[in-house]
Short mmCIF file of C-alpha atoms and ligand atoms in Angstrom, two decimals:
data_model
loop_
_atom_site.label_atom_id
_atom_site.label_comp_id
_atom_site.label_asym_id
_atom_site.label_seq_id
_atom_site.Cartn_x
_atom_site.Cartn_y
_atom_site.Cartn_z
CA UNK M 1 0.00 0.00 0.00
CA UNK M 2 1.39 3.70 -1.31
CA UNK M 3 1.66 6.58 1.19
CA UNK M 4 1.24 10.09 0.44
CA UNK M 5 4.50 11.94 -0.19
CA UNK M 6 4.83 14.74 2.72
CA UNK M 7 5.60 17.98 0.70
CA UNK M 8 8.47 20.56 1.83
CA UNK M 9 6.86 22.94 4.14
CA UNK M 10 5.46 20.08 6.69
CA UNK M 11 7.34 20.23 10.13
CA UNK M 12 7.46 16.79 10.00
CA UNK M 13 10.20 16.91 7.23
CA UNK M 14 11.97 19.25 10.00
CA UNK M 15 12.00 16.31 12.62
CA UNK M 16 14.51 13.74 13.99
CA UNK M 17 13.21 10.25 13.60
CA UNK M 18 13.89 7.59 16.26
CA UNK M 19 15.91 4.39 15.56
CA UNK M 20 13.73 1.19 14.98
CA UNK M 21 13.36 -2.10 17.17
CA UNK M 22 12.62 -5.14 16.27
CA UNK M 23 8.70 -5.14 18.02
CA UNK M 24 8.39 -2.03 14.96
CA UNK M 25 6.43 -3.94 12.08
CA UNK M 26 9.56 -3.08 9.60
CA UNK M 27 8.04 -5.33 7.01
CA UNK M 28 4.81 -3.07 6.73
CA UNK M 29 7.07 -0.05 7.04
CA UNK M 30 9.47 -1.27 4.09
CA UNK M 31 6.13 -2.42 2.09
CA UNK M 32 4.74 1.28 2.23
CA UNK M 33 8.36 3.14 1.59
CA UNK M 34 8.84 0.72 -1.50
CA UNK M 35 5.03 0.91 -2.62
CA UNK M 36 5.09 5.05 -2.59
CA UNK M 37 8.95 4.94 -4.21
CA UNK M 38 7.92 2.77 -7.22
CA UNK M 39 4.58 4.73 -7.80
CA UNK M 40 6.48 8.01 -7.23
CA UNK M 41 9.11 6.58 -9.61
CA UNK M 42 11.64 7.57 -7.12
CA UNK M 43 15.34 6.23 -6.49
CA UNK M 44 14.67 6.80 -2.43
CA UNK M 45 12.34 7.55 -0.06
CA UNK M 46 12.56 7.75 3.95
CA UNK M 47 10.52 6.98 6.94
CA UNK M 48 9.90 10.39 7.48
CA UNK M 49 8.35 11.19 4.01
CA UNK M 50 5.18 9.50 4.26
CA UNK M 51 4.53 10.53 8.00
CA UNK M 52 7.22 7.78 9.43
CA UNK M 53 9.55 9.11 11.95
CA UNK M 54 11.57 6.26 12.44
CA UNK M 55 14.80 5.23 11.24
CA UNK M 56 14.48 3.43 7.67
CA UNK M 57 14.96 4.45 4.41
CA UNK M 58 14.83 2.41 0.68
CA UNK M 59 17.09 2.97 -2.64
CA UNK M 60 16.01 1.37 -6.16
CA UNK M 61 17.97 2.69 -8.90
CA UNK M 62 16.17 0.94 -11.66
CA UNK M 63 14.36 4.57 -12.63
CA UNK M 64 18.09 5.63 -13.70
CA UNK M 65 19.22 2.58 -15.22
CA UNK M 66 16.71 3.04 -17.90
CA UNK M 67 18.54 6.52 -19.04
CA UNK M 68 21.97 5.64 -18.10
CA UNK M 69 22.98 1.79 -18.30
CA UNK M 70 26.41 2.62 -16.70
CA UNK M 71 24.55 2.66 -13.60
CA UNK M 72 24.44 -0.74 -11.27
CA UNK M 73 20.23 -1.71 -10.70
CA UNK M 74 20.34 -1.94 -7.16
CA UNK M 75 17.62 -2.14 -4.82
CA UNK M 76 17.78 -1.80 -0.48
CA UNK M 77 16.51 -1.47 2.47
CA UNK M 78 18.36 0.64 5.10
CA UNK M 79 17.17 0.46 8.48
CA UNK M 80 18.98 2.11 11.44
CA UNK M 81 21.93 3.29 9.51
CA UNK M 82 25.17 5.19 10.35
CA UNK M 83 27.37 6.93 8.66
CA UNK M 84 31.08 6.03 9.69
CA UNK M 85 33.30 7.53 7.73
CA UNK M 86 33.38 9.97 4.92
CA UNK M 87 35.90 10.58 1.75
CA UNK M 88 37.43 13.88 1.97
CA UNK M 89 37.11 14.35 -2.22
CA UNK M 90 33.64 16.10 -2.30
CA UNK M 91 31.52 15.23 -5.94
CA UNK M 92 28.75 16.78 -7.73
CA UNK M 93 25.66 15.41 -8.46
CA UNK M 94 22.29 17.25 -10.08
CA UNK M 95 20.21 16.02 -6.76
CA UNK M 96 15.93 16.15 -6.89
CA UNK M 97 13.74 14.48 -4.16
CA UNK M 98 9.74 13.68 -3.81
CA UNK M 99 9.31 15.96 -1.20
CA UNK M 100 10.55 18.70 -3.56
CA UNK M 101 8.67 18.35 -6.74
CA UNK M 102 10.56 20.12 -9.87
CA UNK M 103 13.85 21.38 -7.65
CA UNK M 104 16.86 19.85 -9.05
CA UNK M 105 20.34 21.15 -7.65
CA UNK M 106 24.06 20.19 -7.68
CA UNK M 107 24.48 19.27 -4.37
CA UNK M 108 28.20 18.38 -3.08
CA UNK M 109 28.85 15.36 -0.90
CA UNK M 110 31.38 13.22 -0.31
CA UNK M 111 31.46 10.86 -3.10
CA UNK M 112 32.43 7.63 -0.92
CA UNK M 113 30.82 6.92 2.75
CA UNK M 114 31.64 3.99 5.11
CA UNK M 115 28.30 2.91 6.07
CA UNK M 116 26.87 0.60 8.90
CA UNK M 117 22.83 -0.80 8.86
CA UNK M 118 20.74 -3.04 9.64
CA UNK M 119 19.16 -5.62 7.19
CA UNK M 120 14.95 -6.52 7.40
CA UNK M 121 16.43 -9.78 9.25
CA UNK M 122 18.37 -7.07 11.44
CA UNK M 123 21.38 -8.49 10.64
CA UNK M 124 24.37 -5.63 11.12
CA UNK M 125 25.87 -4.76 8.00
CA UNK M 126 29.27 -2.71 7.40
CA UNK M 127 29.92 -1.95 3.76
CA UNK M 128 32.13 0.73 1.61
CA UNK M 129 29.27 2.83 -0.92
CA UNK M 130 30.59 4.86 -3.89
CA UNK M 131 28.56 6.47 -7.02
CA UNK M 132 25.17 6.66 -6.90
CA UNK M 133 24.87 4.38 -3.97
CA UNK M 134 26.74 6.89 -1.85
CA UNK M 135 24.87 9.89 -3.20
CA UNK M 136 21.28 8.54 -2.48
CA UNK M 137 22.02 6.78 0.84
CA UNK M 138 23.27 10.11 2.13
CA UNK M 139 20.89 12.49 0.95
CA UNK M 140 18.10 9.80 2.52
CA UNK M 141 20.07 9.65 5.63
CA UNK M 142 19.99 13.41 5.83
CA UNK M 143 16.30 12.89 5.75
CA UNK M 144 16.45 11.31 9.29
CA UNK M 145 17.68 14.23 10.81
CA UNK M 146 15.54 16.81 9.73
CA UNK M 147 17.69 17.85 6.56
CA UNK M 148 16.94 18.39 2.88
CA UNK M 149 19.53 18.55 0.17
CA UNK M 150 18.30 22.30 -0.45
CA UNK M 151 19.72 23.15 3.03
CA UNK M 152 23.56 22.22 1.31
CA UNK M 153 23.02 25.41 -1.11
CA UNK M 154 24.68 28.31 -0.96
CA UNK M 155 22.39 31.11 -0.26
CA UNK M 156 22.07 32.74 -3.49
CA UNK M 157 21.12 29.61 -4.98
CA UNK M 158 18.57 28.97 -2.12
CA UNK M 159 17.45 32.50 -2.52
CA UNK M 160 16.85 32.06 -6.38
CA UNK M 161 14.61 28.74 -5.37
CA UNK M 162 12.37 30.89 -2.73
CA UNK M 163 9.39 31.02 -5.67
CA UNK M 164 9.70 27.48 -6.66
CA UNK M 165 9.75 26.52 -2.66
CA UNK M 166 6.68 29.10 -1.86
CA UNK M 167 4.84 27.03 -4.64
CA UNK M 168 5.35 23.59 -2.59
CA UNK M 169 4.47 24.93 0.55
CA UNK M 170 1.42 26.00 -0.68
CA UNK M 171 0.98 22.59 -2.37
CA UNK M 172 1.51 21.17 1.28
CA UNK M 173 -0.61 23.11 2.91
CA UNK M 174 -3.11 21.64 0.77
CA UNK M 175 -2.10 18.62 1.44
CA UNK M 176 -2.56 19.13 5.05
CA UNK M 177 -6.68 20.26 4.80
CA UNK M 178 -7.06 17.06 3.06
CA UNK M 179 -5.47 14.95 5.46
CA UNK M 180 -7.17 16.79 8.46
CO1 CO W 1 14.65 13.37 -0.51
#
């Protein structure tokens, strides 16, 4: 079962989600983040977008595969993850997410991350992630603390989005007087 997408301009994209346990029905969870992904036609959603504040997120890449097929298919669930260790070489990378409809901005990261999670079987895992593995679990794991890849802009950039932004919020707001 899909989710609505929570829009930029709910507080609940502002909030710190809490780690998950194993008496947390993860497989629902998972079922909704990968349900609203694929009909989104997203590469990665979090808990937090559809009204989850708890520690999970999920990558499929197969949406960019079909335009580039340099780039691995991969598909994963993330739950409880850390970030270890970072490269020091930053990369670019044109960034978009479903909570920000029509924004796309270089955003730079570090382009490799030493990352530690927790499997659906919540099994520990400890793996290197470059490319576009590194890129999306980041930018999703900035999602559990309260952070959206617009907050890594400079602020003329930010300040040339303000119109684009004002347009979401409004669309949220909409979206709240529906839910209510
Ligand atoms: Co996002």
């Amino acid at each position: 079962m899909d989710a609505p997408i929570i829009l930029y301009g709910s507080p609940v994209l502002r909030k710190h989600s809490i780690s998950i346990i194993e008496e947390d029905n993860i497989l629902k969870i998972t079922e909704m983040l990968f349900d609203t992904l694929k009909k989104a036609e997203g590469i990665g959603l979090s808990g937090p977008q559809i009204n989850i504040l708890k520690r999970a997120f999920v990558i499929d890449t197969s949406p960019l595969v079909e335009d580039d097929i340099t780039i691995e298919r991969f598909e994963g669930v993330f739950i409880n993850p850390v970030i270890i260790d970072r490269s020091a070489e930053p990369e670019i990378y044109k960034e978009g997410c479903l909570s920000l409809p029509g924004i796309y901005e270089d955003v730079e990261r570090p382009g490799k991350v030493l990352v530690r999670y927790q499997d659906i079987s919540f099994n520990t895992i400890e793996e290197e992630l470059d490319g576009i593995k590194a890129r999306i679990f980041q930018h999703e794991f900035d999602h559990l603390e309260g952070i959206l890849f617009i907050d890594k802009l400079g602020l003329l950039k930010r300040k040339l989005l303000t119109g684009n932004l004002n347009r979401i919020k409004k669309l949220s707001e909409k979206q709240k007087n529906i839910r209510n």
